[in-house]
mmCIF file of C-alpha atoms in Angstrom:
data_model
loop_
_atom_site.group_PDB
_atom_site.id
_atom_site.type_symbol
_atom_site.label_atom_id
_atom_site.label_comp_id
_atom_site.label_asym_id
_atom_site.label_seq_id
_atom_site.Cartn_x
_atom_site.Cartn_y
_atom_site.Cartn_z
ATOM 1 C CA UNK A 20 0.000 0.000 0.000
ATOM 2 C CA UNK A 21 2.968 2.313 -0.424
ATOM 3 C CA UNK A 22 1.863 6.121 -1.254
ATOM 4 C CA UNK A 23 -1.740 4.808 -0.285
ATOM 5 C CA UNK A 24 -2.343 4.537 3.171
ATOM 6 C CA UNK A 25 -0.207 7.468 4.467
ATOM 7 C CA UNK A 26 -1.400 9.387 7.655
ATOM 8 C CA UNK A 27 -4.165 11.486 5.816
ATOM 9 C CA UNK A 28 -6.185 8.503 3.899
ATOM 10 C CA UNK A 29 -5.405 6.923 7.692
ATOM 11 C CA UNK A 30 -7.334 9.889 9.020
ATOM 12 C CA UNK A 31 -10.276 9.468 6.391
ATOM 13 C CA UNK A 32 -10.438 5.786 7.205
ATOM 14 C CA UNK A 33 -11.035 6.282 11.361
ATOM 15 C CA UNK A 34 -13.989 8.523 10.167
ATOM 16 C CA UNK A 35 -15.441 5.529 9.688
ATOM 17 C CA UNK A 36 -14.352 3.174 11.588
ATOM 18 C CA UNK A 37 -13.538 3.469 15.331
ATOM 19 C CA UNK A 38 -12.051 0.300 16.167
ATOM 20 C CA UNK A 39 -10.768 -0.831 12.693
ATOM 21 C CA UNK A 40 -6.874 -1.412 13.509
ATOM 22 C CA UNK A 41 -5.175 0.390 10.950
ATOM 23 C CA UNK A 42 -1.637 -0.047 8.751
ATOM 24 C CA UNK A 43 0.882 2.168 7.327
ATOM 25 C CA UNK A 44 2.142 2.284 4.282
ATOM 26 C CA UNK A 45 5.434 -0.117 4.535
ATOM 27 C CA UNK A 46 8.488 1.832 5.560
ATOM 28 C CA UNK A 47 11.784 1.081 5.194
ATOM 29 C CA UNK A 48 14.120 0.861 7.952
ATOM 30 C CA UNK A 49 16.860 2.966 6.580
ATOM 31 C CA UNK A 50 14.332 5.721 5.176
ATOM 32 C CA UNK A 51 13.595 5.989 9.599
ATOM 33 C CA UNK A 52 16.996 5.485 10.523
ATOM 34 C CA UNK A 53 18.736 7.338 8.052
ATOM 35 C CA UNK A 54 16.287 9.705 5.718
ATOM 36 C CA UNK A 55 15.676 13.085 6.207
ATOM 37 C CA UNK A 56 12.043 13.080 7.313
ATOM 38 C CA UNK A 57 9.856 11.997 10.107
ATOM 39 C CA UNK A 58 8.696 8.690 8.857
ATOM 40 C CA UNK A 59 7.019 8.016 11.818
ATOM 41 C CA UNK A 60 4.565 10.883 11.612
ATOM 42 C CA UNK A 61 0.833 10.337 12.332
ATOM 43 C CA UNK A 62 -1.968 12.219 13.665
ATOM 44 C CA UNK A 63 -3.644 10.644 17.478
ATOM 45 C CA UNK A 64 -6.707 9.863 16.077
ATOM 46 C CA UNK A 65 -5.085 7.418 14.183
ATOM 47 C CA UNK A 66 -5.049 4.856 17.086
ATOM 48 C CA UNK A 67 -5.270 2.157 17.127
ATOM 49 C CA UNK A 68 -2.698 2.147 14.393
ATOM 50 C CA UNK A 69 0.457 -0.763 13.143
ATOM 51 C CA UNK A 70 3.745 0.567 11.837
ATOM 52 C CA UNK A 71 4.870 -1.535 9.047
ATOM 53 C CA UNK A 72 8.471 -2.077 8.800
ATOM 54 C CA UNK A 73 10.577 -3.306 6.030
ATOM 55 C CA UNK A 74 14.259 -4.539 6.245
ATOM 56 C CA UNK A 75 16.492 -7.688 7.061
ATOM 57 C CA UNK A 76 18.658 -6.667 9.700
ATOM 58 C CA UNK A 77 17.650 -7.462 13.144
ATOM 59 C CA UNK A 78 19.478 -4.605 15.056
ATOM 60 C CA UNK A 79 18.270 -2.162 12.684
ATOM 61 C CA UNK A 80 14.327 -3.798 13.197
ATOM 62 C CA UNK A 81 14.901 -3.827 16.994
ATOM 63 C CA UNK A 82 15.944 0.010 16.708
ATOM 64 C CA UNK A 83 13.151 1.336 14.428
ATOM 65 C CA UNK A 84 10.351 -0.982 17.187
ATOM 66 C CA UNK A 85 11.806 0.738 19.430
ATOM 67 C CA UNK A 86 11.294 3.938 18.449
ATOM 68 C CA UNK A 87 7.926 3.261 17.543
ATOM 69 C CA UNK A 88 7.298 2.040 20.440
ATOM 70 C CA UNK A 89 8.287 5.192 21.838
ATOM 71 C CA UNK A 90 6.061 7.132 19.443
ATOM 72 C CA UNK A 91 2.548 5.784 20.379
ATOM 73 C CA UNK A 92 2.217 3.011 17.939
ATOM 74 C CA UNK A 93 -0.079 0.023 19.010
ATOM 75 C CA UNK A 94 1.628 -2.458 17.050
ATOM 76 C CA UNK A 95 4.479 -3.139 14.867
ATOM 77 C CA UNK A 96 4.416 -5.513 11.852
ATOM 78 C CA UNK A 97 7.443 -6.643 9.300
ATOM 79 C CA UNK A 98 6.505 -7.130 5.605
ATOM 80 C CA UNK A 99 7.313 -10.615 4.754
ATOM 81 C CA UNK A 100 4.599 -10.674 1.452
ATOM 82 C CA UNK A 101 6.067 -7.639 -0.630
ATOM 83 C CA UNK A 102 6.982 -8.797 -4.237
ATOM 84 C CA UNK A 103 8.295 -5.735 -6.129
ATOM 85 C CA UNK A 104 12.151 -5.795 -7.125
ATOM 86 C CA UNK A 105 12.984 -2.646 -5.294
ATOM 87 C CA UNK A 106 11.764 -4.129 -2.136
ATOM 88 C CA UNK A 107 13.658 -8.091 -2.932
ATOM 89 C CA UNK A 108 16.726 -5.489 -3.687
ATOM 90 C CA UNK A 109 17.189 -4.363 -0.350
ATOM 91 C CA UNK A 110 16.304 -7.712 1.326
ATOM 92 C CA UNK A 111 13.128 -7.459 2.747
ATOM 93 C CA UNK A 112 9.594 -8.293 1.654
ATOM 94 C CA UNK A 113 8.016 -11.673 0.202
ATOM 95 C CA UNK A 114 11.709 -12.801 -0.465
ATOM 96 C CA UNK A 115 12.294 -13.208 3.277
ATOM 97 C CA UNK A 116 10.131 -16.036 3.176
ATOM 98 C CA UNK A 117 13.035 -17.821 2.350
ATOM 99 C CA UNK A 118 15.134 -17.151 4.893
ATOM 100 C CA UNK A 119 12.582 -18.188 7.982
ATOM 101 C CA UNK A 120 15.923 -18.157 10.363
ATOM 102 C CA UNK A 121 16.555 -14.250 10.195
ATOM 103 C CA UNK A 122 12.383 -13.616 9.992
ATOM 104 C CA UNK A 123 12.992 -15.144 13.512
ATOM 105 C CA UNK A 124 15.954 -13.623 14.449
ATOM 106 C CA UNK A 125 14.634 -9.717 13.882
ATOM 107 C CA UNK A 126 11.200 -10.802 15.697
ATOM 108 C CA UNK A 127 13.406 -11.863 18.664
ATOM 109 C CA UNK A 128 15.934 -8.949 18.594
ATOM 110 C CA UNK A 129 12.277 -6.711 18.244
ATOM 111 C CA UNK A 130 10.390 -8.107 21.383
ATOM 112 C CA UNK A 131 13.617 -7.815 23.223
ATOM 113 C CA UNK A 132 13.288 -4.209 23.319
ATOM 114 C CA UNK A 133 9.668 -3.005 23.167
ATOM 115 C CA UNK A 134 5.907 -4.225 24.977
ATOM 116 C CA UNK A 135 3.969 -3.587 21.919
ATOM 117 C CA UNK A 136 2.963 -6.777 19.755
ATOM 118 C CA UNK A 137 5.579 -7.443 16.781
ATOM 119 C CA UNK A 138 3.693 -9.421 13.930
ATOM 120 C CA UNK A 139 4.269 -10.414 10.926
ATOM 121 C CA UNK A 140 2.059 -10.247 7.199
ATOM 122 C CA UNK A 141 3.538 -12.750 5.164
ATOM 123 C CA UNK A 142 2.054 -15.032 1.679
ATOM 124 C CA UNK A 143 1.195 -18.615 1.462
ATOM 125 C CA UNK A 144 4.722 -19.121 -0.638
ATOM 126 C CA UNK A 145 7.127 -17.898 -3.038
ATOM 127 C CA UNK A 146 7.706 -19.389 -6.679
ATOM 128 C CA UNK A 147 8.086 -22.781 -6.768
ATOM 129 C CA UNK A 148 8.992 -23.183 -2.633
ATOM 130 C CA UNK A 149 4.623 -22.967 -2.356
ATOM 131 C CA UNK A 150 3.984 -26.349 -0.438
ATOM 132 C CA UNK A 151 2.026 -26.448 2.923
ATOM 133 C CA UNK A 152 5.219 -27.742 4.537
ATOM 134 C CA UNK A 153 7.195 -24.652 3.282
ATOM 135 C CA UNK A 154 4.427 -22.431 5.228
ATOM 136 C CA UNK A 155 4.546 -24.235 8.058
ATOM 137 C CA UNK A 156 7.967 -24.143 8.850
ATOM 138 C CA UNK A 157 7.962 -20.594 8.375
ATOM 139 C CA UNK A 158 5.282 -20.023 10.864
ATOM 140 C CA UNK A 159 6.701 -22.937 13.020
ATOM 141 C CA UNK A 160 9.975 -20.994 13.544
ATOM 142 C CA UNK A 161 8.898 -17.640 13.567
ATOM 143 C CA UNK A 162 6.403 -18.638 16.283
ATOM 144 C CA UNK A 163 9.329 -20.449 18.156
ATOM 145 C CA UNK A 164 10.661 -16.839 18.982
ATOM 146 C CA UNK A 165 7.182 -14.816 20.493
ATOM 147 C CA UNK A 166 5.504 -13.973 17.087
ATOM 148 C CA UNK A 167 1.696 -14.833 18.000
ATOM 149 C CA UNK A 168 0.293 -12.849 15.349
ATOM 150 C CA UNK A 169 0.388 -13.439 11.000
ATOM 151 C CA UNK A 170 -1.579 -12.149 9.262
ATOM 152 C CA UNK A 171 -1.615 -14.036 5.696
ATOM 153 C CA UNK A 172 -2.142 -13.112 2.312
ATOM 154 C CA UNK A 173 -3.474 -16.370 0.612
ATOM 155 C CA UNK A 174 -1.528 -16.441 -2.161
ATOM 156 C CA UNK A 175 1.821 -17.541 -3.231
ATOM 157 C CA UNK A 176 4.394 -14.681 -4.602
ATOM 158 C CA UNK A 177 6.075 -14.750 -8.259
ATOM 159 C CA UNK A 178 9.445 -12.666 -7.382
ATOM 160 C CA UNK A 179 10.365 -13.508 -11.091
ATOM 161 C CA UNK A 180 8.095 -12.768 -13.904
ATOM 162 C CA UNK A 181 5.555 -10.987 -12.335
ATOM 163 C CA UNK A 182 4.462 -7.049 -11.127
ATOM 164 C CA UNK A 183 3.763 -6.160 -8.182
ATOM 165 C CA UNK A 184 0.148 -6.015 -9.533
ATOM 166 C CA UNK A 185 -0.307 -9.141 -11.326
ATOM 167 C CA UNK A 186 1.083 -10.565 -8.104
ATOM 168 C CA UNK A 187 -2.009 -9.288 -6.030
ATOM 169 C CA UNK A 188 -4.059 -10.643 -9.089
ATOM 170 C CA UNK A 189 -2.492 -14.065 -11.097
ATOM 171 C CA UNK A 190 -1.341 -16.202 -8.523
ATOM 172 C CA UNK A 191 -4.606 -18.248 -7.058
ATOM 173 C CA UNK A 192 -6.315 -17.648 -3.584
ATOM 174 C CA UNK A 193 -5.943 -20.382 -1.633
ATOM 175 C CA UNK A 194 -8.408 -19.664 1.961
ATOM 176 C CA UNK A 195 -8.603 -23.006 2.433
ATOM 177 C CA UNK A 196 -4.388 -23.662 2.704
ATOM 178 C CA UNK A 197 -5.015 -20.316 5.816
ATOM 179 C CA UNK A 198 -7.723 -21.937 7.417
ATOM 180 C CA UNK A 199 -5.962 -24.576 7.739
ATOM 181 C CA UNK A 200 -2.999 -23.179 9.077
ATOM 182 C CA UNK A 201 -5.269 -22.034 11.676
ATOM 183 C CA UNK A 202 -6.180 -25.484 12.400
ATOM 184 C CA UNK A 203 -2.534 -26.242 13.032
ATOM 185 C CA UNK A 204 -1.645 -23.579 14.984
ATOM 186 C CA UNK A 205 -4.878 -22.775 17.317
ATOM 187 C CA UNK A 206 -2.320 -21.412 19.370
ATOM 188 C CA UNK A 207 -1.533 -17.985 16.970
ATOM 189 C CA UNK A 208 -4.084 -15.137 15.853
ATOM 190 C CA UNK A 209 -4.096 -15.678 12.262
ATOM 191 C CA UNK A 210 -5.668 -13.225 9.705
ATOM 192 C CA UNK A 211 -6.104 -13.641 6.313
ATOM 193 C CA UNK A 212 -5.787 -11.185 3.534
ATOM 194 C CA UNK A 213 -6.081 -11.167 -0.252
ATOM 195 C CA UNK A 214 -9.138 -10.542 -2.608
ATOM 196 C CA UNK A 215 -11.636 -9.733 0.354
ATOM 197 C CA UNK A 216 -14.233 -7.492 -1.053
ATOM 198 C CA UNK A 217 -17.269 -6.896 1.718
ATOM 199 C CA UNK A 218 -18.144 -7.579 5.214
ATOM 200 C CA UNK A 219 -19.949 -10.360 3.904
ATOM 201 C CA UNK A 220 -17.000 -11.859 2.793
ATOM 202 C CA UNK A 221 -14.953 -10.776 5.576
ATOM 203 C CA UNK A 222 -17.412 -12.685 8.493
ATOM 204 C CA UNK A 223 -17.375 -15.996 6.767
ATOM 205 C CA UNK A 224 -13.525 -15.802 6.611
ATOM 206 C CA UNK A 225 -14.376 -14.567 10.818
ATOM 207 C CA UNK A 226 -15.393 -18.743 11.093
ATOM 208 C CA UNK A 227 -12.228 -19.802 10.223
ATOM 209 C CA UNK A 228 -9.931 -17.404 11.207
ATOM 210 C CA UNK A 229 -9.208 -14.669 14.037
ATOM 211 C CA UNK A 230 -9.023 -11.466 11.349
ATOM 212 C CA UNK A 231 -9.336 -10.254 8.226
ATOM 213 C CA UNK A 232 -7.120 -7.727 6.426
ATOM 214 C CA UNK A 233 -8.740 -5.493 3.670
ATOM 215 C CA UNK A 234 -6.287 -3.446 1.199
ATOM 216 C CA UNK A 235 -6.730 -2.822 -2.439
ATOM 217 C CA UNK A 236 -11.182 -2.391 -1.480
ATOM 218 C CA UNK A 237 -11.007 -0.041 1.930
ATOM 219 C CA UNK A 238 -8.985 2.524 -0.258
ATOM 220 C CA UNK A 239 -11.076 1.992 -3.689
ATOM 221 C CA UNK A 240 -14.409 1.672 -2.257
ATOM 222 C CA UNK A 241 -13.834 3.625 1.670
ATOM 223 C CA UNK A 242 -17.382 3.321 2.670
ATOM 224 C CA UNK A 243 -17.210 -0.158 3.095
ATOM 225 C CA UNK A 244 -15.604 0.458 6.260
ATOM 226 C CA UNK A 245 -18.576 2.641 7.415
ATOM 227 C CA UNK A 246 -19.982 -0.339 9.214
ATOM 228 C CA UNK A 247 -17.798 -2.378 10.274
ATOM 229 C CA UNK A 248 -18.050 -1.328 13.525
ATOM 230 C CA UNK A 249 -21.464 -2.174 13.636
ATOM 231 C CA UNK A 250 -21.307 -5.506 12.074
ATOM 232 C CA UNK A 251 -18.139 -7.036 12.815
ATOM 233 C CA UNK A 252 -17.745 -5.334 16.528
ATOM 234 C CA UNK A 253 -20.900 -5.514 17.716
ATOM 235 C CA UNK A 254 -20.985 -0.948 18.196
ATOM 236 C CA UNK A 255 -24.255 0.994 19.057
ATOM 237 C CA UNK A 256 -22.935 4.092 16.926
ATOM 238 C CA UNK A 257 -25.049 5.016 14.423
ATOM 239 C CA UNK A 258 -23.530 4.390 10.660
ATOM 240 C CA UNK A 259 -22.601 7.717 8.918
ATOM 241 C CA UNK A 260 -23.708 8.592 5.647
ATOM 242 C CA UNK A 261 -21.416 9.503 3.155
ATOM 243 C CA UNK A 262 -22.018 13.326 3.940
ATOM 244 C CA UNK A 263 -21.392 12.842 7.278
ATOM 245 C CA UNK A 264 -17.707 11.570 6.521
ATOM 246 C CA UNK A 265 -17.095 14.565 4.758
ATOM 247 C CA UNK A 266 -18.464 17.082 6.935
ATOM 248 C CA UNK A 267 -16.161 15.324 9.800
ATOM 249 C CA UNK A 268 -13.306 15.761 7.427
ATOM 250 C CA UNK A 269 -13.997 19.574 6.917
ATOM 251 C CA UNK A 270 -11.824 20.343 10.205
ATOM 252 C CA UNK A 271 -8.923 17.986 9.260
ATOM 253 C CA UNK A 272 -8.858 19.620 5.801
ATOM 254 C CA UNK A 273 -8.954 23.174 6.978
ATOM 255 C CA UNK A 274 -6.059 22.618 9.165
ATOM 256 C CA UNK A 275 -3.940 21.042 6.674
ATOM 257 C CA UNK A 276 -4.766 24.245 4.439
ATOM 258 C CA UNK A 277 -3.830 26.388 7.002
ATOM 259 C CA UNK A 278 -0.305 24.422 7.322
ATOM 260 C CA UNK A 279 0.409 24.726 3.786
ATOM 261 C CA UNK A 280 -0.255 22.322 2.901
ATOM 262 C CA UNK A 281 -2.544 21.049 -0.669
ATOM 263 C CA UNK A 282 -5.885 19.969 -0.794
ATOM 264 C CA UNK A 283 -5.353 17.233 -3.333
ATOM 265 C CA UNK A 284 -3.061 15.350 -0.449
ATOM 266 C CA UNK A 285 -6.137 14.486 1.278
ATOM 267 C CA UNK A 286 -8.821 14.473 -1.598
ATOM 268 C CA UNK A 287 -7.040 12.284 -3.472
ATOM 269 C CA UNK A 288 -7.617 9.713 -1.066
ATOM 270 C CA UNK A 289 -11.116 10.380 -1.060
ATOM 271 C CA UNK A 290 -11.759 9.769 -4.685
ATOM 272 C CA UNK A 291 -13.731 6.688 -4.116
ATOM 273 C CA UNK A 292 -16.068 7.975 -1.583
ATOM 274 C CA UNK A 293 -18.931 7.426 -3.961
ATOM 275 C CA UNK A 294 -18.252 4.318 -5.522
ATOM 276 C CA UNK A 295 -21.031 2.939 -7.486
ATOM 277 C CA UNK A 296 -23.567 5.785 -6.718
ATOM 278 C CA UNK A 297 -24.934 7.693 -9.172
ATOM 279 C CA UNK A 298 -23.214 10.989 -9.999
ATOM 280 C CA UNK A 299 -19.817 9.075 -8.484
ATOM 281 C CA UNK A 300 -17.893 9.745 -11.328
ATOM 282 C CA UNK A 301 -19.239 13.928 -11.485
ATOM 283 C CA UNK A 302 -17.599 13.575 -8.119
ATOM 284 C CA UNK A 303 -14.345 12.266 -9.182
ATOM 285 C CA UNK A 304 -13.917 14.055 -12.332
ATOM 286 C CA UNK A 305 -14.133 17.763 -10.511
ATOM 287 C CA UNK A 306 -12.009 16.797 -7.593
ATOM 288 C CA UNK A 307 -9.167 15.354 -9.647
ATOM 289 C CA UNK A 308 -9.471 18.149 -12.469
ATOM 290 C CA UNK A 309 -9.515 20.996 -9.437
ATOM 291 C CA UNK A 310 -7.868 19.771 -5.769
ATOM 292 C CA UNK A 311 -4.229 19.987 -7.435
ATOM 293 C CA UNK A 312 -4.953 23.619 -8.293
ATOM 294 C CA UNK A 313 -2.851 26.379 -6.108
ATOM 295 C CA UNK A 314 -5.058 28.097 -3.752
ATOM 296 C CA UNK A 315 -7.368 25.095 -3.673
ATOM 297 C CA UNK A 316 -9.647 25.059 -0.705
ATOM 298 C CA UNK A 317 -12.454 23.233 1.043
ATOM 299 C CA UNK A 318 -14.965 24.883 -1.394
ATOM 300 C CA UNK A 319 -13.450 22.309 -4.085
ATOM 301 C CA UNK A 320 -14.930 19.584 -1.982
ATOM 302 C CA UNK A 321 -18.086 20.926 -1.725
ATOM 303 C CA UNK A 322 -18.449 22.158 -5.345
ATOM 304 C CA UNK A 323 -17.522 18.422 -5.814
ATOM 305 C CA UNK A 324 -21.145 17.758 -4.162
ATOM 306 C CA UNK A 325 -23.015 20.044 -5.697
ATOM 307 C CA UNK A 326 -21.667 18.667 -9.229
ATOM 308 C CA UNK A 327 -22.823 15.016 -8.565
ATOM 309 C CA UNK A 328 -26.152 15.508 -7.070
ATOM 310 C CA UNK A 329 -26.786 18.233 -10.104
ATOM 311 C CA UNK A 330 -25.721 14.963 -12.188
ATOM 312 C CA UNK A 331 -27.835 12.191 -10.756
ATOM 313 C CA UNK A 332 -29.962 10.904 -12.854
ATOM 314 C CA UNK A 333 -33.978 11.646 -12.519
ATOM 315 C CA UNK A 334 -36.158 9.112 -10.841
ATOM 316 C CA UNK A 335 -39.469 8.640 -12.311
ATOM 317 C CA UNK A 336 -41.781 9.429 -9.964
ATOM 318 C CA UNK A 337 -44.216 6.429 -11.046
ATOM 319 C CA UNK A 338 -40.837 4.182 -10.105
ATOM 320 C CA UNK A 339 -40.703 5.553 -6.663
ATOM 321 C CA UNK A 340 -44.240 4.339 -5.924
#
């Protein structure tokens, strides 16, 4: 989810959602230990929130968990199920499935030094090493050093041949090869991941599992997480209305304005709001052809509005009957 989920679309998302626990984009341990900005930057009402870390080297995990840790985060999680060559490059990712000894090694050097939960996302497999025994001996010897928590993405990883997209698209789903990995290991909180498109989906996974991760459709389509309190966490709070969300962004928006900084930052994260409604793509169209513009300000968003319900198509009155 890199340049997706940064700390504004993580903002938009808790809108929504109270008790949704939310990731970061993946960040690279030398871009916090080394790079010139504050990679660790979120806003409070972000909680509860993960940090996702990429890297290999256990020290440098242990130091960037530990200053997490020291920054507020909930939870810390290591990328093993990235495919992309820049991230097999420098080590880290899907490719560390391989290497299940030093997975193990930076989860121990990690809980040595902070409280917070250290997890791991991971895949089912990489190229040809896909069998069942292959992914349990990873989670066998990870799990040997205090990693309760994996969260899985059911399928295997191409680190030749294929994109990063085709590799959250070609390679098969497999559920059944997580649940049972579940069944194996009662002991860990295992999550699944990959392909999950509604809270439908996401509570018949709930049988077999203990979570579900949602990617690729909580940023395309960001209302489905306008319930999930409700359904999967059993909440009293009423469900907001699309309208809602964006009135209870207003505030965020303003003060980002006022800071400098640009209104397509946030917008653009906001794009899919109205997926699938009428006048969704009047909504889309304005934001994207105006929220870049200098001086751009929360009367973009609302012209935005006025645009798509001017667009919606009539209703025959005899049809509402």
């Amino acid at each position: 989810m890199l340049d997706w989920t940064d700390r504004h679309y993580r903002y938009f998302a808790r809108t929504m959602s109270a008790n949704t626990l939310l990731y970061t984009e993946m960040v690279t341990t030398g871009a916090i230990i080394h790079g010139s900005g504050d990679y660790l930057a979120y806003n409070e009402e972000e909680h509860p929130i993960a940090l996702q870390l990429g890297g290999s080297n256990p020290a440098d995990l242990a130091h960037c968990a530990k200053l997490a840790a020291e920054r507020g985060y909930d939870e810390v999680n290591i990328n093993v199920g990235c495919p992309s060559d820049r991230v097999q490059n420098g080590r880290f990712g899907a490719c560390l499935m391989a290497e299940p000894e030093l997975v193990a090694e930076s989860v121990d050097a990690m809980k040595q030094v902070v409280d917070i939960p250290v997890t791991v996302k991971t895949r089912i497999g990489i190229d040809d090493q896909d069998s069942y025994e292959f992914l349990t001996r990873f989670i066998g010897m990870v799990s040997a050093k205090g990693c309760t928590d994996f969260t899985i993405h059911a399928r295997k990883a191409w680190l030749q041949g294929l994109s990063p997209k085709e590799n959250r698209e070609i390679p098969p789903l497999d559920y059944d090869r997580v649940y049972q990995l579940k069944r194996d290991f009662p002991q860990l909180n295992i999550g699944i991941n990959g392909g999950i498109t509604s809270l439908e989906q996401a509570k018949i996974h709930l049988q077999h599992v203990d979570g579900v991760m949602v990617g690729r459709e909580a940023y395309q389509n960001p209302y489905i997480l306008a319930q999930v309190d409700q359904q999967l966490f059993n909440s009293n709070a009423p469900v907001l209305s699309r309208e809602d969300v964006i009135e209870k962004m207003v505030p965020y928006i303003e003060k980002h304005l006022q800071q400098g900084g640009r209104l397509n930052h946030i917008t653009r994260h906001m794009i899919g709001l109205f997926q699938g409604l009428p006048g969704s793509r009047s909504w889309r169209r304005f934001l994207s052809e105006n929220a870049h513009k200098q001086g751009a300000g929360i009367e973009v968003v609302r012209g935005a509005i006025d645009l798509m319900n001017a667009n919606k198509p009539a209703v025959d009155p005899e049809l509402e009957r």
